[in-house]
CSV table of C-alpha atoms and ligand atoms in Angstrom, one decimal:
chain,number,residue,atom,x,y,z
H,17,UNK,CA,-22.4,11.5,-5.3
H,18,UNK,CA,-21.6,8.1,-6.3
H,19,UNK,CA,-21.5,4.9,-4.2
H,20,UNK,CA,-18.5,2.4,-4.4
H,21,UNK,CA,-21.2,-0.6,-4.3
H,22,UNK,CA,-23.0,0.7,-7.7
H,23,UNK,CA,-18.5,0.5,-9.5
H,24,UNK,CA,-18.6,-2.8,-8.6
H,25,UNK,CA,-16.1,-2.2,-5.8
H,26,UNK,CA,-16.1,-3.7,-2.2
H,27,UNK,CA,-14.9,-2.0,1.4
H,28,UNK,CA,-12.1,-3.9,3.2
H,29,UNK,CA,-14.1,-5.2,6.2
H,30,UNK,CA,-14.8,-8.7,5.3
H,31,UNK,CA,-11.5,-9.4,3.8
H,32,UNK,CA,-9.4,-7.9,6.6
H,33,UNK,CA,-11.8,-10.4,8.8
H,34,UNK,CA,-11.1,-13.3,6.4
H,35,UNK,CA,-7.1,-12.1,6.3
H,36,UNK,CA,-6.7,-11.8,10.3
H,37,UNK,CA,-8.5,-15.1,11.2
H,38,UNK,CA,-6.1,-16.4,8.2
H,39,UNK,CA,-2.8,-15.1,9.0
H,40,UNK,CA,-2.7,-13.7,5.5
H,41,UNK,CA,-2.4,-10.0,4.7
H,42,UNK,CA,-4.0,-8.0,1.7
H,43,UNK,CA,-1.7,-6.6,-0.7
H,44,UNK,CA,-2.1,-2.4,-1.3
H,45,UNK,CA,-0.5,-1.8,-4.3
H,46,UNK,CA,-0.6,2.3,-5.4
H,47,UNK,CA,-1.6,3.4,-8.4
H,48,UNK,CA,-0.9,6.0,-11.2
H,49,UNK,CA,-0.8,5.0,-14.5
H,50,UNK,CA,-2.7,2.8,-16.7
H,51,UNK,CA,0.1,-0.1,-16.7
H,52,UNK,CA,0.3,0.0,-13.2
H,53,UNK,CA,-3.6,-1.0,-13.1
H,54,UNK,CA,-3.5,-3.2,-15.1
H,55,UNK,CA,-0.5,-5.6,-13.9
H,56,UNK,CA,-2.0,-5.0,-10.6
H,57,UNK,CA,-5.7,-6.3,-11.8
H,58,UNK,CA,-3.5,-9.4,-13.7
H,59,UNK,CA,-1.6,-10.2,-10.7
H,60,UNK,CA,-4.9,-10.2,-8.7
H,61,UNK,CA,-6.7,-12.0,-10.9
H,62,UNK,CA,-4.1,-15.1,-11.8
H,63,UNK,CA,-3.6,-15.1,-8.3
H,64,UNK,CA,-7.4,-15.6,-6.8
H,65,UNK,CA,-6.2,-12.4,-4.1
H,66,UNK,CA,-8.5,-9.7,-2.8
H,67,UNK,CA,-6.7,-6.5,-3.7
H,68,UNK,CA,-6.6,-3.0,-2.5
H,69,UNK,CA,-5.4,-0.4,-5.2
H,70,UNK,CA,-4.7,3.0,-3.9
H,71,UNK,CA,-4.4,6.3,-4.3
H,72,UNK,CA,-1.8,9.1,-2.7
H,73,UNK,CA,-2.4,12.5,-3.2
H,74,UNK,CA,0.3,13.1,-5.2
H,75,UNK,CA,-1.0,10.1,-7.6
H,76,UNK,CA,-4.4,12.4,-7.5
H,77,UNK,CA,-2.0,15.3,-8.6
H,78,UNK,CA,-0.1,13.2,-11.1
H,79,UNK,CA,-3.5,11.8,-12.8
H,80,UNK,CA,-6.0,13.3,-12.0
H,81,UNK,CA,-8.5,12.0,-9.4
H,82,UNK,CA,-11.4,11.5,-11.7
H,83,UNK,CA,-9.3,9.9,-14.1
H,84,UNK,CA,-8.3,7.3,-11.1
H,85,UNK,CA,-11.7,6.7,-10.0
H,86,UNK,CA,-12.9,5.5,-13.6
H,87,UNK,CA,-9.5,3.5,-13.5
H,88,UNK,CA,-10.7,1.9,-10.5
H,89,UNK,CA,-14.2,1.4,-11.9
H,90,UNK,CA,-12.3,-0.3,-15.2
H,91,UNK,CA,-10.0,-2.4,-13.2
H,92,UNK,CA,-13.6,-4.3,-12.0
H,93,UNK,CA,-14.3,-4.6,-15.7
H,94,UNK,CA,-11.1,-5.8,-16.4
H,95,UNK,CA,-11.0,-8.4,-13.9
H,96,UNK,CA,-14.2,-9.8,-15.1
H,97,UNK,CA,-13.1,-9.8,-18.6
H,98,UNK,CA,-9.8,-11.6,-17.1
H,99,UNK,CA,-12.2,-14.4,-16.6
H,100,UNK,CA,-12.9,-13.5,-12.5
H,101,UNK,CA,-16.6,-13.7,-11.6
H,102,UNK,CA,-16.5,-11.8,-8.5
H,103,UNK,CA,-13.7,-9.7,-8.2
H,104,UNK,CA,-12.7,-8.1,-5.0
H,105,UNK,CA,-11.3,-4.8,-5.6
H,106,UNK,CA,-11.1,-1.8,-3.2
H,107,UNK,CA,-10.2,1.7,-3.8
H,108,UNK,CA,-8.3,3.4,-1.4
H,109,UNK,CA,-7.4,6.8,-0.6
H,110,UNK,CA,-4.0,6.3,0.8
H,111,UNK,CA,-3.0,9.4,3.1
H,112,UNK,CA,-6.0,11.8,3.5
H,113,UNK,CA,-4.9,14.6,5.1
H,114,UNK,CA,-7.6,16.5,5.8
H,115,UNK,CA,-11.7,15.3,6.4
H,116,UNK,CA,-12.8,17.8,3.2
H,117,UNK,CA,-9.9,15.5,0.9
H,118,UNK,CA,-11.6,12.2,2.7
H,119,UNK,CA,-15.5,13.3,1.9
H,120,UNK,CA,-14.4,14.5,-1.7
H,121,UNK,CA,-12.9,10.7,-2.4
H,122,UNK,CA,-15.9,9.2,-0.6
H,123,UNK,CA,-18.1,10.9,-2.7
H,124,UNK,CA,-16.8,10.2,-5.5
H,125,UNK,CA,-16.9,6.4,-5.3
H,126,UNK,CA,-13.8,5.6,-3.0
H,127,UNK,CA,-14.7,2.0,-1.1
H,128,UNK,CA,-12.1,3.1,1.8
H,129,UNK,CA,-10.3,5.9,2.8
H,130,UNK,CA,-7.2,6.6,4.9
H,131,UNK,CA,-7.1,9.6,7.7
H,132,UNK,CA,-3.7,10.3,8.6
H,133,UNK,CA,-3.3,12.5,11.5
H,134,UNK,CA,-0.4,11.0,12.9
H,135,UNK,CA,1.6,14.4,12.6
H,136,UNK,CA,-1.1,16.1,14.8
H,137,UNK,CA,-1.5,16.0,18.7
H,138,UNK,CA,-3.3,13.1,19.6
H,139,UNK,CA,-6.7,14.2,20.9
H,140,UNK,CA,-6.8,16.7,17.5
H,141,UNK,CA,-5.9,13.2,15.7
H,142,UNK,CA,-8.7,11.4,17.4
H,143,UNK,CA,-11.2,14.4,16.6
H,144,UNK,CA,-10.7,14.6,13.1
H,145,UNK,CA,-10.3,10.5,12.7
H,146,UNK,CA,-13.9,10.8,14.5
H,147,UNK,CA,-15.3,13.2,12.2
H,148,UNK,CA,-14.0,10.9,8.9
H,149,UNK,CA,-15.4,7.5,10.3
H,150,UNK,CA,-18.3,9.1,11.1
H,151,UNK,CA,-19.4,10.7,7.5
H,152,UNK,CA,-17.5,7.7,5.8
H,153,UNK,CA,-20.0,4.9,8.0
H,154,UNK,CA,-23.1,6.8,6.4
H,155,UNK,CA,-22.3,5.0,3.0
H,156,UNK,CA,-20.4,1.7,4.4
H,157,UNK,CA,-16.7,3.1,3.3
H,158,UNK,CA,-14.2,1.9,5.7
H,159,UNK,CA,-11.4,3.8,7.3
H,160,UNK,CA,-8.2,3.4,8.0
H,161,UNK,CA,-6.6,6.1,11.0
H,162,UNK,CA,-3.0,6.4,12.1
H,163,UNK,CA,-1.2,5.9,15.4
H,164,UNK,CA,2.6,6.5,15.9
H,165,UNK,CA,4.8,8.4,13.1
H,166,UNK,CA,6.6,6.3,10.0
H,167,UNK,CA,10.2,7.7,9.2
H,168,UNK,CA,10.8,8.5,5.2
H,169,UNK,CA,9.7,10.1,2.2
H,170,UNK,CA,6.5,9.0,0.5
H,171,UNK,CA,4.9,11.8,-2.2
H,172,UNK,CA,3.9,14.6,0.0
H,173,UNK,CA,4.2,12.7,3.4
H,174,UNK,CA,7.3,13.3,4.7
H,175,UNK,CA,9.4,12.6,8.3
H,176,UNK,CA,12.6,12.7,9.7
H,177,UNK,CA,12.1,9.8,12.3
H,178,UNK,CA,9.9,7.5,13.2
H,179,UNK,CA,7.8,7.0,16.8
H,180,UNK,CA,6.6,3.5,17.6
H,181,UNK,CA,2.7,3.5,18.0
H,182,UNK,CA,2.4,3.2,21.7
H,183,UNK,CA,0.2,0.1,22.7
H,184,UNK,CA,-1.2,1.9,26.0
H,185,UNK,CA,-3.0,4.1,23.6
H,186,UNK,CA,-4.4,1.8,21.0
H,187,UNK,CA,-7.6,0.5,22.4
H,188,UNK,CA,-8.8,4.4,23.6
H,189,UNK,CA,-8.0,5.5,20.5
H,190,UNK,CA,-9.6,2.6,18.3
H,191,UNK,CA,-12.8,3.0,20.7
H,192,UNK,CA,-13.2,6.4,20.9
H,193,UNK,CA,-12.4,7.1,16.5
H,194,UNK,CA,-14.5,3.7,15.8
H,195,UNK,CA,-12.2,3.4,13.4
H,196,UNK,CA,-11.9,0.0,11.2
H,197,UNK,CA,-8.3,-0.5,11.0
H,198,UNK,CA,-5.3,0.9,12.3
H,199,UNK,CA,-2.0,1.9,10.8
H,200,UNK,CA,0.8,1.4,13.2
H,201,UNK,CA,4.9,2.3,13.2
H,202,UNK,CA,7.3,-0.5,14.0
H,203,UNK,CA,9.8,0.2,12.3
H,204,UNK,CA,8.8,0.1,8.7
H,205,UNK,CA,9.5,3.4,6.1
H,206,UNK,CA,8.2,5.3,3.7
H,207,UNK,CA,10.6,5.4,0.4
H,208,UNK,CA,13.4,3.3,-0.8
H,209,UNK,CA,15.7,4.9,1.3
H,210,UNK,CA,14.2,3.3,4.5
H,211,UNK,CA,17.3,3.4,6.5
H,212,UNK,CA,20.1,5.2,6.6
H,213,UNK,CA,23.4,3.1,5.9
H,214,UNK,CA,24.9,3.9,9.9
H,215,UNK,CA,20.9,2.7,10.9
H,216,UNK,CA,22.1,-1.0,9.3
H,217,UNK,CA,25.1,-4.1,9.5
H,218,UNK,CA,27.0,-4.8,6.6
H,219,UNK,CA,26.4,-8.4,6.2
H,220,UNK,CA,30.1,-9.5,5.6
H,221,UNK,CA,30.0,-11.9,3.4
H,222,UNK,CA,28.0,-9.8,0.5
H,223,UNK,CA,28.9,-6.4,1.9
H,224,UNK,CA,25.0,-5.5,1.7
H,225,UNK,CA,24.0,-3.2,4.0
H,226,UNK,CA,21.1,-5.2,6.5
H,227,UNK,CA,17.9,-3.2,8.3
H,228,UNK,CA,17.1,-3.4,11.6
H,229,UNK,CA,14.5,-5.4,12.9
H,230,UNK,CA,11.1,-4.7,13.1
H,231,UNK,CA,9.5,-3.9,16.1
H,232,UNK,CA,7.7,-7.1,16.8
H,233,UNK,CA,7.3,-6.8,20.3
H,234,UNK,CA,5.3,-3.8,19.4
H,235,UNK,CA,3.6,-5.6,17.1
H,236,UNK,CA,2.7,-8.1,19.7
H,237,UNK,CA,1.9,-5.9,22.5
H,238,UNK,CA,-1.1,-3.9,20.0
H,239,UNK,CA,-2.2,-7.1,19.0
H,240,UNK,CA,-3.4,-8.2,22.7
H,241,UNK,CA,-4.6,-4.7,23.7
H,242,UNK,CA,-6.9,-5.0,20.1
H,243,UNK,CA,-7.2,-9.1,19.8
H,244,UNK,CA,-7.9,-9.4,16.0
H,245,UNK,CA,-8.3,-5.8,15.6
H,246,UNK,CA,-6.5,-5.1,11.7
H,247,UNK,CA,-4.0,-3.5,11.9
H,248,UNK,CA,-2.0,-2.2,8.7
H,249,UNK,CA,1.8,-1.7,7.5
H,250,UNK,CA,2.6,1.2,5.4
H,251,UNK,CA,6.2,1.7,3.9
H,252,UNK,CA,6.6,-2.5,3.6
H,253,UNK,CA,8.2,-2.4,0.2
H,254,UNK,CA,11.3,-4.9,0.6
H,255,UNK,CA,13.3,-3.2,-2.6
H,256,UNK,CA,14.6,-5.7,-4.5
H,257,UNK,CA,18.7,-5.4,-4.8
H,258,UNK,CA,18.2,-7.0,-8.2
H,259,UNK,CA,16.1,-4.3,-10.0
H,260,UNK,CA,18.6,-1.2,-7.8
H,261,UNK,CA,21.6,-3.5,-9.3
H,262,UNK,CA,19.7,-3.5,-13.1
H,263,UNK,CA,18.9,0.5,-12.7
H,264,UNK,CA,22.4,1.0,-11.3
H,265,UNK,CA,23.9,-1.1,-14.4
H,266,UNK,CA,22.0,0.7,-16.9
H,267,UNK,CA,22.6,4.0,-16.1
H,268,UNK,CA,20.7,4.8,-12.8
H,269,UNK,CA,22.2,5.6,-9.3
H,270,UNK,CA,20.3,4.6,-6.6
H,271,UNK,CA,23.3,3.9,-4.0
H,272,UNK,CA,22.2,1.9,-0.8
H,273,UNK,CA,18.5,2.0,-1.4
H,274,UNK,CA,17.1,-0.7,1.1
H,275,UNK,CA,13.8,-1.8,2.4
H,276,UNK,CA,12.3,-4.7,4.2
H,277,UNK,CA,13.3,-8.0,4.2
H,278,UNK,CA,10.6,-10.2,2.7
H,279,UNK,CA,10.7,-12.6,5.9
H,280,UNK,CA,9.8,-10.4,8.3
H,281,UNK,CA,6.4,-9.1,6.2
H,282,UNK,CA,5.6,-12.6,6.1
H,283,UNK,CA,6.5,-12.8,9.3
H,284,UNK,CA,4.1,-10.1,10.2
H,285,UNK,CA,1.5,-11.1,7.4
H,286,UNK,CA,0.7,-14.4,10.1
H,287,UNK,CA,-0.2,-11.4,12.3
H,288,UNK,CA,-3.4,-9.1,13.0
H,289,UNK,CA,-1.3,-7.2,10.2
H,290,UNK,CA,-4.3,-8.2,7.4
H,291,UNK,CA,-2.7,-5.1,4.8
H,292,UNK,CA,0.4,-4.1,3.5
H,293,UNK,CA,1.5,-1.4,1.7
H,294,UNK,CA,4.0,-1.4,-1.1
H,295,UNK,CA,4.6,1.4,-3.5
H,296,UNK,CA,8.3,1.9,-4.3
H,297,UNK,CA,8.8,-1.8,-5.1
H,298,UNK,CA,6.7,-1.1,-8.1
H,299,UNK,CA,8.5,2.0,-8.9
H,300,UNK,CA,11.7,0.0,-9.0
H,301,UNK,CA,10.1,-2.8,-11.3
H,302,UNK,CA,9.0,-0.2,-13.8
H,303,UNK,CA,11.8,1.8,-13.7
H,304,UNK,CA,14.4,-1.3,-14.2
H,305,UNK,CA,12.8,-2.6,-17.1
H,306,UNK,CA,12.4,0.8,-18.8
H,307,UNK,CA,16.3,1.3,-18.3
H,308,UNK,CA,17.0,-2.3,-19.4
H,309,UNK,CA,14.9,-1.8,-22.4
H,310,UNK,CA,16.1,1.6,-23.4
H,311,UNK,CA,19.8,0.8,-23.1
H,312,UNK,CA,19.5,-2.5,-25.1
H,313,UNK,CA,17.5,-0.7,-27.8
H,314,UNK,CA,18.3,2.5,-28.5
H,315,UNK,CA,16.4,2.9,-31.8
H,316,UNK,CA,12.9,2.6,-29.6
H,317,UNK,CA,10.8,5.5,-29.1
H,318,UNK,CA,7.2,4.2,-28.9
H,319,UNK,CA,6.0,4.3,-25.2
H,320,UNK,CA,5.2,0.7,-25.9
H,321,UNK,CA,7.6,-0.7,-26.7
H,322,UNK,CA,9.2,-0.3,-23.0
H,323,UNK,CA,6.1,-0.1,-21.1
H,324,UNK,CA,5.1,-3.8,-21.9
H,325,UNK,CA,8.2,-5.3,-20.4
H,326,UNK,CA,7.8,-2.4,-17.4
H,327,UNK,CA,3.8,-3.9,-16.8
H,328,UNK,CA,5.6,-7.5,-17.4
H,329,UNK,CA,7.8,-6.9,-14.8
H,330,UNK,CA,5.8,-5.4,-12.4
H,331,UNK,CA,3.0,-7.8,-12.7
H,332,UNK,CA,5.7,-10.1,-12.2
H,333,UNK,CA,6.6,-8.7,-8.8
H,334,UNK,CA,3.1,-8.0,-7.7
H,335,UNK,CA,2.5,-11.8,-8.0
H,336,UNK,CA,5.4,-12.9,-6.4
H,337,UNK,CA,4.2,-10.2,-3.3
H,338,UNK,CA,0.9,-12.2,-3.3
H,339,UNK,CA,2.4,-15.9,-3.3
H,340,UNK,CA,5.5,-16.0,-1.2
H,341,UNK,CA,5.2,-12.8,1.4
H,342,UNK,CA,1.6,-11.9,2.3
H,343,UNK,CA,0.2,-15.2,1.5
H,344,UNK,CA,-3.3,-13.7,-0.3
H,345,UNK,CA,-3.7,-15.9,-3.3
H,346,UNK,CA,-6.5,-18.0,-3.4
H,347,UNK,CA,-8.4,-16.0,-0.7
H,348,UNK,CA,-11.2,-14.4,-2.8
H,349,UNK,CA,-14.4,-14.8,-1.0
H,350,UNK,CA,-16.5,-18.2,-1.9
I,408,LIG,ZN1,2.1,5.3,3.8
């Protein structure tokens, strides 16, 4: 059994506090390799931002969880070396589908863990949500439960539609999981695929295909059953039409991948919405540069080589996340 506090890593209750009374969210960025870490720890760092990196299960399968945890425990390290004195760094378990996976990260040095029983009826979602706050609270971890279902394709999580989070059940089911923050569906998506192209417009002067709207009314109607209760996005990746357009032109085919426009995250960042969650974005970043790099020299074959312009242009994006949508830079704690 290891405790978060003794990694150096911090639980998300006193920056979600900071980030509603704000009107600023807290970037999640996941994690799975050791580039991704450390443009995420960079980004963090140049930037001043709190930061939450976590883990799916499928990056536990991809990894290795143990190997993640000591990531985690290095990306505090790393910051400090990066010239930040008090670093505010959470692990997350993103997706924890069962209490057993929950107590397994929580003992092992996870800071905050996610229960997702959205798929299950709702009094079995509230029982199980229960059971995880209620070992997690022992040791200070926070938790993060799930109300309403998110359309998409995420690693192992996986639906067909979506189901807005109903706000007549919000405040009996924060009171009665004691939950810390909730994860809501308002029209975000899992993937970068969020929408289907007869789902969206085609703006006609580019011909780019434009999401629907979030659900802000939703939004709005959570937020004054819960008054500064955090609520979270998952699925908020925006994917950029300039790293498909570079993947497309060096080989890929991604054809009418789309995601959220960046206004309306920041839009909702000014919101109880105090964390967003962005994974494909990243995926895209990496994947562009490798592409570009590959294409434009052939004659490379050492992993890093192409991996330094992939963490380049990753951190690059992570920053950009930070600054201009969720508004977190310059927030760490006094
Ligand atoms: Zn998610």
């Amino acid at each position: 059994m290891v405790n978060y506090k003794d990694l150096g890593l911090v639980n998300t209750r006193e920056m979600f506090k900071r980030a509603v009374a704000g009107g600023y969210a807290i970037p999640a960025f996941n994690f799975n390799t050791m580039e991704q870490m450390q443009a995420i720890v960079q980004a963090a760092v140049e930037t001043k931002s709190p930061v939450i990196m976590q883990v799916s299960k499928g990056a536990r399968n991809y990894a290795n969880a143990t190997i993640l945890r000591y990531m985690a425990e290095g990306a505090v390290a790393y910051a400090k070396e990066l010239g930040c004195e008090h670093p505010e760094i959470v692990l997350h378990l993103d997706h924890g589908d069962s209490f057993e996976l929950c107590k397994d990260c929580i003992d092992m040095g996870f800071s905050s863990v996610m229960y997702d029983g959205s798929a299950l009826p709702y009094e079995e979602n509230i029982k199980i949500s229960r059971q995880v706050v209620e070992y997690a609270h022992q040791y200070d971890v926070t938790v993060e439960c799930e109300l309403g279902v998110l359309a998409g394709v995420e690693d192992e999580v996986a639906s067909e539609v979506s189901h807005y989070t109903k706000p007549e059940e919000v405040i009996d089911f924060a009171t009665r999981t004691g939950c810390d923050s909730l994860a809501i569906s308002i029209g975000t998506s899992h993937g970068a695929y969020k929408f289907k192209p007869e789902q969206c417009t085609r703006d006609p002067k580019t011909g780019k295909l434009v999401p629907p709207p979030l659900a802000f009314d939703v939004l709005h109607e959570i937020e004054k059953k819960l008054p500064g209760f955090p609520i979270v996005l998952h699925g908020s990746s925006s994917v950029p039409q300039e790293e498909v357009d570079t993947i497309n032109a060096y080989g890929g085919k991604l054809p009418d991948a789309i995601g959220i426009p960046e206004d309306q995250l920041r839009e909702a960042s000014k919101s109880a919405v105090c964390k967003i969650n962005i994974d494909s974005d990243s995926r895209l970043a990496m994947t562009a540069a490798i592409r570009k790099h590959l294409a434009e020299h052939p004659d490379h074959f050492d992993p890093r080589q192409y991996l330094k312009p992939a963490r380049e242009n990753m951190k690059k994006m992570y920053i950009h996340k930070i600054v201009n949508v969720l508004g977190s830079d310059g927030k760490l704690a006094e």
